[in-house]
């Protein structure tokens, strides 16, 4: 018997040495040679009420995912639908979806009774799968009422470590940990499937299966829209209670088709509007030609209906230092206001895409209440920046985990004319009889879709050389530029819904008389004019929308 025990003991030592040897070989590979062994204590994270509610939900979801394989299947399938063009699963929209009761797999983290895990595995809806892990139903109802936009995000991690696409829900080794985002820090607290809670520092991205509890930034609750009373069990129960911030976040919206332009990206009408004034002494306005058909020999004309509309066609975060450009949308300059979770001091994996809103103030000639539009679009970090990823390991086997550090190399320009991007930032036809001859554009990066009503008064200028032609029965612009008259100034009052926690990317005023395109003297080609707010650079131009 002693000999047998000795043999087994020797075998175990041999296996341990062999495993340690293999582990060291893996650890010394170039992308894993840096080890970070100091972990931030979970207890050191300060949370407000919002964070406490998310933590309760994350704890319950982590246990339910461990117990219920069909719940993992549902989360994956819903994430792949990308109902808001990201891998978000909005809890209010899926909580009553059906599950197939499954046999409990026997796996436990030692912190929850097996009988509770069995109850969850037999659930027939998402909500039922969560309930066993709350003290009572009132706890879940409180979360549902106070966090109506609560979402589960399945991140697409760099270097192929994990995504909704690659998640094998049948593999018990891919049961994800559950992270949750806070308003009080960029560091990310995590509920581990093994029952161990930990913190991922803001600068790091995990390299293992993990999902995120957050609030959706592309949806909002419709004002005064409650399916049932807040005092009842479920305050929000269907898609009709919510709406997209912009149609560009709705994959089913019919406007998500870029305008038709030629392969060079510059419509012939823009080239013609440049050439028509070439050599003409007094010069002329390109938009006079585009919208009113004016030329040096034709100096009056009616607007060509809605044939052309203004479009923002490119977007880039400004600055020679891309890290500074990022800081402008991540609140890193103000550590007291932490509302973003992505790159630089924040790795970005907990939210996926950035959301931007553009406010256009047109002015209104016939009223003191200014006309305006709000447009939104999303952008992946990789759309905005060229990124470099480096993998690191923390601790040694069997506790070793891989993390990724992200470095910003340079900023990139988004071309909205690219059919693959699928975003339409279309504004009004520039009708000088309706609108001011200068439009103001304001930009912001959205961190919280909660809205407030903002009122502001803007003084804008209007052309006065538009008269009714009784023969044509149309309003006609008389004379090039301002004609023989002068422009007039008028104050317009705007009432705009703006988000409460967003990064202001400043604004710029664009006059009707600015050139749409110019000839680059270095290359001799016609190129679009670029505008700068100080944090954003973009191009805007008229594009034909009807024939």
CSV table of N, CA and C in Angstrom, one decimal, residues 296-436:
chain,number,residue,atom,x,y,z
A,296,UNK,N,-23.0,83.4,-64.1
A,296,UNK,CA,-22.6,84.8,-64.4
A,296,UNK,C,-23.6,85.4,-65.4
A,297,UNK,N,-24.3,84.6,-66.2
A,297,UNK,CA,-25.2,85.2,-67.2
A,297,UNK,C,-26.7,84.9,-66.9
A,298,UNK,N,-27.0,84.2,-65.8
A,298,UNK,CA,-28.3,83.9,-65.4
A,298,UNK,C,-28.4,84.3,-63.9
A,299,UNK,N,-28.9,85.5,-63.6
A,299,UNK,CA,-28.7,86.0,-62.2
A,299,UNK,C,-30.0,86.1,-61.4
A,300,UNK,N,-31.0,85.3,-61.8
A,300,UNK,CA,-32.2,85.1,-61.0
A,300,UNK,C,-32.8,83.8,-61.3
A,301,UNK,N,-33.4,83.2,-60.3
A,301,UNK,CA,-34.0,81.9,-60.5
A,301,UNK,C,-34.6,81.4,-59.2
A,302,UNK,N,-35.6,80.4,-59.4
A,302,UNK,CA,-36.3,79.8,-58.3
A,302,UNK,C,-35.5,78.6,-57.8
A,303,UNK,N,-35.7,78.3,-56.5
A,303,UNK,CA,-35.0,77.1,-55.9
A,303,UNK,C,-35.5,75.8,-56.6
A,304,UNK,N,-34.6,74.9,-56.8
A,304,UNK,CA,-34.9,73.7,-57.6
A,304,UNK,C,-35.6,72.6,-56.7
A,305,UNK,N,-36.6,73.1,-56.0
A,305,UNK,CA,-37.4,72.2,-55.1
A,305,UNK,C,-36.6,71.5,-54.1
A,306,UNK,N,-36.8,70.2,-53.9
A,306,UNK,CA,-36.0,69.4,-52.9
A,306,UNK,C,-35.0,68.5,-53.6
A,307,UNK,N,-34.5,69.0,-54.8
A,307,UNK,CA,-33.6,68.1,-55.6
A,307,UNK,C,-32.3,67.9,-54.8
A,308,UNK,N,-31.8,68.9,-54.1
A,308,UNK,CA,-30.6,68.7,-53.3
A,308,UNK,C,-30.8,68.9,-51.8
A,309,UNK,N,-30.1,68.2,-51.0
A,309,UNK,CA,-30.1,68.4,-49.5
A,309,UNK,C,-28.7,68.4,-49.0
A,310,UNK,N,-28.5,69.1,-47.9
A,310,UNK,CA,-27.2,69.1,-47.3
A,310,UNK,C,-26.9,67.8,-46.6
A,311,UNK,N,-25.7,67.3,-46.6
A,311,UNK,CA,-25.3,66.1,-45.9
A,311,UNK,C,-23.9,66.3,-45.3
A,312,UNK,N,-23.7,65.8,-44.1
A,312,UNK,CA,-22.4,65.7,-43.5
A,312,UNK,C,-21.8,64.4,-44.1
A,313,UNK,N,-20.7,64.5,-44.7
A,313,UNK,CA,-20.1,63.3,-45.4
A,313,UNK,C,-18.9,62.8,-44.8
A,314,UNK,N,-18.3,63.5,-43.9
A,314,UNK,CA,-17.1,62.9,-43.2
A,314,UNK,C,-17.0,63.4,-41.8
A,315,UNK,N,-16.3,62.7,-40.9
A,315,UNK,CA,-16.2,63.1,-39.5
A,315,UNK,C,-14.9,62.6,-39.0
A,316,UNK,N,-14.2,63.5,-38.2
A,316,UNK,CA,-12.9,63.1,-37.6
A,316,UNK,C,-12.8,63.9,-36.3
A,317,UNK,N,-12.2,63.2,-35.3
A,317,UNK,CA,-11.9,64.0,-34.0
A,317,UNK,C,-10.6,64.7,-34.3
A,318,UNK,N,-10.6,66.0,-34.0
A,318,UNK,CA,-9.4,66.9,-34.3
A,318,UNK,C,-8.3,66.7,-33.3
A,319,UNK,N,-7.1,67.2,-33.7
A,319,UNK,CA,-6.0,67.2,-32.8
A,319,UNK,C,-4.8,66.5,-33.4
A,320,UNK,N,-3.6,67.1,-33.2
A,320,UNK,CA,-2.4,66.4,-33.6
A,320,UNK,C,-2.1,65.2,-32.7
A,321,UNK,N,-2.5,65.2,-31.5
A,321,UNK,CA,-2.3,64.1,-30.6
A,321,UNK,C,-3.6,63.3,-30.4
A,322,UNK,N,-3.7,62.1,-30.9
A,322,UNK,CA,-4.9,61.3,-30.9
A,322,UNK,C,-5.4,61.1,-29.5
A,323,UNK,N,-4.5,61.0,-28.5
A,323,UNK,CA,-4.9,60.8,-27.2
A,323,UNK,C,-5.7,62.0,-26.6
A,324,UNK,N,-5.2,63.2,-27.0
A,324,UNK,CA,-6.0,64.4,-26.6
A,324,UNK,C,-7.3,64.4,-27.3
A,325,UNK,N,-7.4,64.0,-28.6
A,325,UNK,CA,-8.7,63.9,-29.3
A,325,UNK,C,-9.6,62.9,-28.5
A,326,UNK,N,-9.1,61.8,-28.1
A,326,UNK,CA,-9.9,60.9,-27.3
A,326,UNK,C,-10.4,61.5,-26.0
A,327,UNK,N,-9.5,62.2,-25.3
A,327,UNK,CA,-9.8,62.8,-24.0
A,327,UNK,C,-11.0,63.7,-24.2
A,328,UNK,N,-11.2,64.3,-25.3
A,328,UNK,CA,-12.3,65.2,-25.6
A,328,UNK,C,-13.6,64.5,-25.5
A,329,UNK,N,-13.7,63.2,-25.7
A,329,UNK,CA,-15.0,62.5,-25.7
A,329,UNK,C,-15.0,61.5,-24.5
A,330,UNK,N,-14.0,61.5,-23.6
A,330,UNK,CA,-14.0,60.5,-22.6
A,330,UNK,C,-14.0,61.2,-21.2
A,331,UNK,N,-14.1,62.5,-21.0
A,331,UNK,CA,-14.1,63.1,-19.7
A,331,UNK,C,-12.9,62.9,-18.9
A,332,UNK,N,-11.8,62.5,-19.5
A,332,UNK,CA,-10.6,62.2,-18.7
A,332,UNK,C,-10.0,63.5,-18.2
A,333,UNK,N,-10.3,64.7,-18.9
A,333,UNK,CA,-9.8,65.9,-18.5
A,333,UNK,C,-10.5,66.4,-17.1
A,334,UNK,N,-11.6,65.8,-16.8
A,334,UNK,CA,-12.4,66.1,-15.6
A,334,UNK,C,-12.7,64.8,-14.8
A,335,UNK,N,-11.8,64.5,-13.9
A,335,UNK,CA,-11.9,63.2,-13.2
A,335,UNK,C,-13.2,63.2,-12.3
A,336,UNK,N,-13.7,64.4,-12.0
A,336,UNK,CA,-14.9,64.4,-11.2
A,336,UNK,C,-16.2,64.0,-12.0
A,337,UNK,N,-16.1,64.0,-13.3
A,337,UNK,CA,-17.2,63.6,-14.2
A,337,UNK,C,-16.8,62.4,-15.0
A,338,UNK,N,-17.2,61.2,-14.5
A,338,UNK,CA,-16.8,60.0,-15.2
A,338,UNK,C,-18.0,59.4,-15.9
A,339,UNK,N,-18.1,59.6,-17.2
A,339,UNK,CA,-19.3,59.0,-17.9
A,339,UNK,C,-18.9,58.2,-19.1
A,340,UNK,N,-17.6,58.0,-19.3
A,340,UNK,CA,-17.2,57.2,-20.5
A,340,UNK,C,-16.2,56.1,-20.1
A,341,UNK,N,-16.2,55.1,-21.0
A,341,UNK,CA,-15.5,53.9,-20.5
A,341,UNK,C,-14.6,53.2,-21.6
A,342,UNK,N,-13.9,54.0,-22.4
A,342,UNK,CA,-13.3,53.3,-23.5
A,342,UNK,C,-11.8,53.3,-23.6
A,343,UNK,N,-11.1,54.3,-24.1
A,343,UNK,CA,-9.7,54.1,-24.4
A,343,UNK,C,-8.8,55.0,-23.5
A,344,UNK,N,-7.5,55.0,-23.8
A,344,UNK,CA,-6.6,55.9,-23.0
A,344,UNK,C,-6.7,55.4,-21.6
A,345,UNK,N,-7.1,56.3,-20.6
A,345,UNK,CA,-7.3,55.9,-19.3
A,345,UNK,C,-8.5,54.9,-19.1
A,346,UNK,N,-9.2,54.6,-20.2
A,346,UNK,CA,-10.3,53.7,-20.1
A,346,UNK,C,-10.3,52.9,-21.4
A,347,UNK,N,-10.3,51.6,-21.3
A,347,UNK,CA,-10.0,50.7,-22.4
A,347,UNK,C,-11.2,50.6,-23.5
A,348,UNK,N,-12.4,50.9,-23.1
A,348,UNK,CA,-13.5,51.0,-24.0
A,348,UNK,C,-14.3,49.7,-24.3
A,349,UNK,N,-13.9,48.6,-23.7
A,349,UNK,CA,-14.5,47.4,-24.0
A,349,UNK,C,-15.9,47.2,-23.5
A,350,UNK,N,-16.3,48.0,-22.5
A,350,UNK,CA,-17.6,47.9,-21.8
A,350,UNK,C,-18.7,48.5,-22.5
A,351,UNK,N,-18.5,49.2,-23.6
A,351,UNK,CA,-19.6,49.8,-24.3
A,351,UNK,C,-19.6,49.6,-25.8
A,352,UNK,N,-18.5,49.2,-26.4
A,352,UNK,CA,-18.6,49.0,-27.8
A,352,UNK,C,-18.4,50.2,-28.6
A,353,UNK,N,-19.5,50.9,-29.0
A,353,UNK,CA,-19.4,52.0,-29.9
A,353,UNK,C,-19.7,53.3,-29.2
A,354,UNK,N,-19.1,54.4,-29.8
A,354,UNK,CA,-19.4,55.8,-29.4
A,354,UNK,C,-20.8,56.2,-30.0
A,355,UNK,N,-21.5,57.0,-29.3
A,355,UNK,CA,-22.7,57.6,-29.9
A,355,UNK,C,-22.6,59.1,-30.0
A,356,UNK,N,-22.8,59.7,-31.1
A,356,UNK,CA,-22.7,61.1,-31.4
A,356,UNK,C,-24.0,61.7,-31.8
A,357,UNK,N,-24.3,62.9,-31.3
A,357,UNK,CA,-25.5,63.7,-31.8
A,357,UNK,C,-25.0,65.0,-32.4
A,358,UNK,N,-25.7,65.4,-33.5
A,358,UNK,CA,-25.4,66.6,-34.2
A,358,UNK,C,-26.7,67.5,-34.2
A,359,UNK,N,-26.5,68.7,-33.7
A,359,UNK,CA,-27.7,69.6,-33.7
A,359,UNK,C,-27.4,70.7,-34.8
A,360,UNK,N,-28.4,70.9,-35.6
A,360,UNK,CA,-28.3,71.9,-36.7
A,360,UNK,C,-29.4,72.9,-36.4
A,361,UNK,N,-29.0,74.2,-36.4
A,361,UNK,CA,-29.9,75.3,-36.1
A,361,UNK,C,-30.1,76.1,-37.5
A,362,UNK,N,-31.2,75.9,-38.1
A,362,UNK,CA,-31.4,76.5,-39.4
A,362,UNK,C,-31.8,78.0,-39.4
A,363,UNK,N,-32.5,78.4,-38.4
A,363,UNK,CA,-33.1,79.7,-38.4
A,363,UNK,C,-34.5,79.6,-39.0
A,364,UNK,N,-35.3,80.6,-38.8
A,364,UNK,CA,-36.7,80.5,-39.5
A,364,UNK,C,-37.0,82.0,-39.9
A,365,UNK,N,-37.2,82.2,-41.2
A,365,UNK,CA,-37.4,83.5,-41.7
A,365,UNK,C,-38.8,84.0,-41.3
A,366,UNK,N,-39.8,83.1,-41.3
A,366,UNK,CA,-41.2,83.5,-41.0
A,366,UNK,C,-41.6,83.5,-39.6
A,367,UNK,N,-40.7,83.1,-38.7
A,367,UNK,CA,-41.1,83.0,-37.3
A,367,UNK,C,-39.9,83.3,-36.4
A,368,UNK,N,-40.2,83.6,-35.2
A,368,UNK,CA,-39.1,83.8,-34.2
A,368,UNK,C,-38.7,82.5,-33.5
A,369,UNK,N,-39.4,81.4,-33.8
A,369,UNK,CA,-39.1,80.1,-33.3
A,369,UNK,C,-38.2,79.4,-34.3
A,370,UNK,N,-37.0,79.2,-34.0
A,370,UNK,CA,-36.0,78.7,-35.0
A,370,UNK,C,-36.3,77.2,-35.3
A,371,UNK,N,-36.1,76.9,-36.6
A,371,UNK,CA,-36.2,75.5,-37.1
A,371,UNK,C,-34.9,74.8,-36.8
A,372,UNK,N,-34.9,73.5,-36.5
A,372,UNK,CA,-33.7,72.8,-36.1
A,372,UNK,C,-33.9,71.3,-36.5
A,373,UNK,N,-32.8,70.6,-36.5
A,373,UNK,CA,-32.8,69.1,-36.7
A,373,UNK,C,-31.7,68.5,-35.7
A,374,UNK,N,-32.0,67.3,-35.3
A,374,UNK,CA,-31.0,66.5,-34.5
A,374,UNK,C,-30.7,65.2,-35.3
A,375,UNK,N,-29.5,64.9,-35.5
A,375,UNK,CA,-29.1,63.7,-36.2
A,375,UNK,C,-28.1,62.9,-35.3
A,376,UNK,N,-28.1,61.6,-35.3
A,376,UNK,CA,-27.2,60.8,-34.5
A,376,UNK,C,-26.5,59.7,-35.3
A,377,UNK,N,-25.4,59.3,-34.9
A,377,UNK,CA,-24.7,58.2,-35.5
A,377,UNK,C,-23.8,57.5,-34.5
A,378,UNK,N,-23.4,56.3,-34.8
A,378,UNK,CA,-22.5,55.6,-33.9
A,378,UNK,C,-21.1,55.3,-34.6
A,379,UNK,N,-20.1,55.1,-33.8
A,379,UNK,CA,-18.8,54.8,-34.4
A,379,UNK,C,-18.0,53.9,-33.5
A,380,UNK,N,-17.4,52.8,-34.0
A,380,UNK,CA,-16.6,52.0,-33.3
A,380,UNK,C,-15.3,52.7,-32.9
A,381,UNK,N,-14.6,52.3,-31.8
A,381,UNK,CA,-13.3,52.9,-31.6
A,381,UNK,C,-12.4,52.8,-32.7
A,382,UNK,N,-12.5,51.6,-33.4
A,382,UNK,CA,-11.6,51.4,-34.6
A,382,UNK,C,-12.0,52.2,-35.8
A,383,UNK,N,-13.2,52.8,-35.8
A,383,UNK,CA,-13.6,53.7,-36.9
A,383,UNK,C,-12.9,55.1,-36.7
A,384,UNK,N,-12.7,55.4,-35.4
A,384,UNK,CA,-12.2,56.7,-35.0
A,384,UNK,C,-10.7,56.8,-34.9
A,385,UNK,N,-10.1,55.6,-34.5
A,385,UNK,CA,-8.7,55.6,-34.2
A,385,UNK,C,-8.0,54.3,-34.7
A,386,UNK,N,-6.7,54.5,-35.1
A,386,UNK,CA,-5.9,53.3,-35.3
A,386,UNK,C,-5.4,52.8,-34.0
A,387,UNK,N,-5.6,51.6,-33.6
A,387,UNK,CA,-5.4,51.0,-32.3
A,387,UNK,C,-4.3,49.9,-32.3
A,388,UNK,N,-3.6,49.9,-31.2
A,388,UNK,CA,-2.6,48.8,-31.0
A,388,UNK,C,-3.0,48.0,-29.8
A,389,UNK,N,-3.0,46.7,-29.9
A,389,UNK,CA,-3.3,45.9,-28.7
A,389,UNK,C,-2.1,45.1,-28.2
A,390,UNK,N,-1.9,45.0,-26.9
A,390,UNK,CA,-0.9,44.2,-26.3
A,390,UNK,C,-1.5,43.3,-25.2
A,391,UNK,N,-1.2,42.1,-25.3
A,391,UNK,CA,-1.8,41.1,-24.3
A,391,UNK,C,-0.8,41.0,-23.1
A,392,UNK,N,-1.4,41.0,-21.9
A,392,UNK,CA,-0.7,40.8,-20.6
A,392,UNK,C,-1.3,39.7,-19.9
A,393,UNK,N,-0.6,39.1,-19.0
A,393,UNK,CA,-1.2,38.0,-18.1
A,393,UNK,C,-1.1,38.5,-16.7
A,394,UNK,N,-2.1,38.0,-15.9
A,394,UNK,CA,-2.1,38.3,-14.5
A,394,UNK,C,-2.1,37.0,-13.7
A,395,UNK,N,-1.3,36.9,-12.7
A,395,UNK,CA,-1.2,35.7,-11.9
A,395,UNK,C,-0.7,34.5,-12.7
A,396,UNK,N,-0.5,33.3,-12.1
A,396,UNK,CA,0.0,32.1,-12.7
A,396,UNK,C,-1.1,31.1,-12.7
A,397,UNK,N,-0.9,30.1,-13.6
A,397,UNK,CA,-1.9,29.0,-13.7
A,397,UNK,C,-2.0,28.3,-12.3
A,398,UNK,N,-3.2,27.9,-11.8
A,398,UNK,CA,-4.5,27.9,-12.6
A,398,UNK,C,-5.3,29.2,-12.5
A,399,UNK,N,-4.8,30.2,-11.9
A,399,UNK,CA,-5.5,31.4,-11.7
A,399,UNK,C,-5.2,32.5,-12.8
A,400,UNK,N,-4.4,32.2,-13.7
A,400,UNK,CA,-3.9,33.1,-14.7
A,400,UNK,C,-5.1,33.6,-15.6
A,401,UNK,N,-5.1,34.9,-15.8
A,401,UNK,CA,-6.1,35.5,-16.8
A,401,UNK,C,-5.3,36.5,-17.7
A,402,UNK,N,-5.8,36.5,-18.9
A,402,UNK,CA,-5.2,37.4,-19.9
A,402,UNK,C,-5.9,38.7,-20.0
A,403,UNK,N,-5.2,39.8,-20.1
A,403,UNK,CA,-5.7,41.1,-20.3
A,403,UNK,C,-5.1,41.8,-21.5
A,404,UNK,N,-5.7,42.8,-22.0
A,404,UNK,CA,-5.2,43.5,-23.2
A,404,UNK,C,-5.1,45.0,-22.9
A,405,UNK,N,-4.0,45.6,-23.2
A,405,UNK,CA,-3.8,47.0,-23.1
A,405,UNK,C,-3.9,47.7,-24.5
A,406,UNK,N,-4.7,48.8,-24.6
A,406,UNK,CA,-5.0,49.4,-25.8
A,406,UNK,C,-4.2,50.7,-25.9
A,407,UNK,N,-3.6,50.9,-27.0
A,407,UNK,CA,-2.8,52.2,-27.3
A,407,UNK,C,-3.4,52.9,-28.5
A,408,UNK,N,-3.6,54.2,-28.4
A,408,UNK,CA,-4.1,54.9,-29.6
A,408,UNK,C,-2.9,55.4,-30.4
A,409,UNK,N,-2.9,55.0,-31.7
A,409,UNK,CA,-1.8,55.4,-32.6
A,409,UNK,C,-2.1,56.7,-33.3
A,410,UNK,N,-3.3,56.8,-33.9
A,410,UNK,CA,-3.6,58.0,-34.7
A,410,UNK,C,-5.1,58.1,-34.8
A,411,UNK,N,-5.6,59.2,-35.2
A,411,UNK,CA,-7.0,59.4,-35.5
A,411,UNK,C,-7.3,59.1,-36.9
A,412,UNK,N,-8.6,58.7,-37.2
A,412,UNK,CA,-9.0,58.3,-38.5
A,412,UNK,C,-10.2,59.1,-38.9
A,413,UNK,N,-10.5,59.2,-40.2
A,413,UNK,CA,-11.6,59.9,-40.8
A,413,UNK,C,-12.7,58.9,-41.2
A,414,UNK,N,-13.9,59.1,-40.7
A,414,UNK,CA,-15.1,58.3,-41.2
A,414,UNK,C,-15.6,58.9,-42.4
A,415,UNK,N,-15.8,58.1,-43.5
A,415,UNK,CA,-16.4,58.5,-44.7
A,415,UNK,C,-17.8,58.0,-44.8
A,416,UNK,N,-18.8,58.9,-44.6
A,416,UNK,CA,-20.2,58.4,-44.6
A,416,UNK,C,-20.7,58.1,-45.9
A,417,UNK,N,-20.0,58.4,-47.0
A,417,UNK,CA,-20.4,58.0,-48.3
A,417,UNK,C,-20.0,56.5,-48.6
A,418,UNK,N,-19.3,55.9,-47.7
A,418,UNK,CA,-18.9,54.5,-47.9
A,418,UNK,C,-20.2,53.7,-47.6
A,419,UNK,N,-20.6,52.9,-48.6
A,419,UNK,CA,-21.8,52.1,-48.5
A,419,UNK,C,-21.8,51.1,-47.4
A,420,UNK,N,-20.6,50.7,-47.0
A,420,UNK,CA,-20.5,49.8,-45.9
A,420,UNK,C,-20.8,50.4,-44.5
A,421,UNK,N,-20.7,51.7,-44.4
A,421,UNK,CA,-21.0,52.3,-43.1
A,421,UNK,C,-22.4,52.5,-42.8
A,422,UNK,N,-23.3,52.7,-43.9
A,422,UNK,CA,-24.7,52.6,-43.7
A,422,UNK,C,-25.3,53.7,-42.8
A,423,UNK,N,-24.8,54.9,-42.8
A,423,UNK,CA,-25.3,56.0,-42.0
A,423,UNK,C,-25.6,57.2,-42.9
A,424,UNK,N,-26.8,57.8,-42.7
A,424,UNK,CA,-27.2,58.9,-43.5
A,424,UNK,C,-27.4,60.1,-42.6
A,425,UNK,N,-26.6,61.2,-42.7
A,425,UNK,CA,-26.7,62.4,-42.0
A,425,UNK,C,-27.2,63.5,-42.9
A,426,UNK,N,-28.5,63.5,-43.1
A,426,UNK,CA,-29.1,64.3,-44.1
A,426,UNK,C,-29.8,65.5,-43.4
A,427,UNK,N,-29.6,66.7,-43.9
A,427,UNK,CA,-30.3,67.9,-43.4
A,427,UNK,C,-31.2,68.5,-44.5
A,428,UNK,N,-31.7,69.7,-44.3
A,428,UNK,CA,-32.7,70.3,-45.1
A,428,UNK,C,-32.0,70.8,-46.4
A,429,UNK,N,-32.9,71.0,-47.4
A,429,UNK,CA,-32.6,71.8,-48.6
A,429,UNK,C,-32.3,73.3,-48.1
A,430,UNK,N,-31.2,73.9,-48.6
A,430,UNK,CA,-30.9,75.2,-48.1
A,430,UNK,C,-31.7,76.3,-48.9
A,431,UNK,N,-32.9,76.5,-48.4
A,431,UNK,CA,-33.9,77.4,-49.0
A,431,UNK,C,-33.8,78.7,-48.3
A,432,UNK,N,-33.2,79.7,-49.0
A,432,UNK,CA,-33.0,81.0,-48.3
A,432,UNK,C,-34.3,81.8,-48.0
A,433,UNK,N,-35.4,81.3,-48.6
A,433,UNK,CA,-36.7,82.0,-48.3
A,433,UNK,C,-37.3,81.4,-47.0
A,434,UNK,N,-36.8,80.3,-46.6
A,434,UNK,CA,-37.2,79.6,-45.3
A,434,UNK,C,-36.2,79.8,-44.2
A,435,UNK,N,-35.0,79.6,-44.5
A,435,UNK,CA,-33.9,79.5,-43.5
A,435,UNK,C,-32.9,80.7,-43.6
A,436,UNK,N,-32.1,80.7,-42.5
A,436,UNK,CA,-31.0,81.7,-42.5
A,436,UNK,C,-30.0,81.4,-43.5
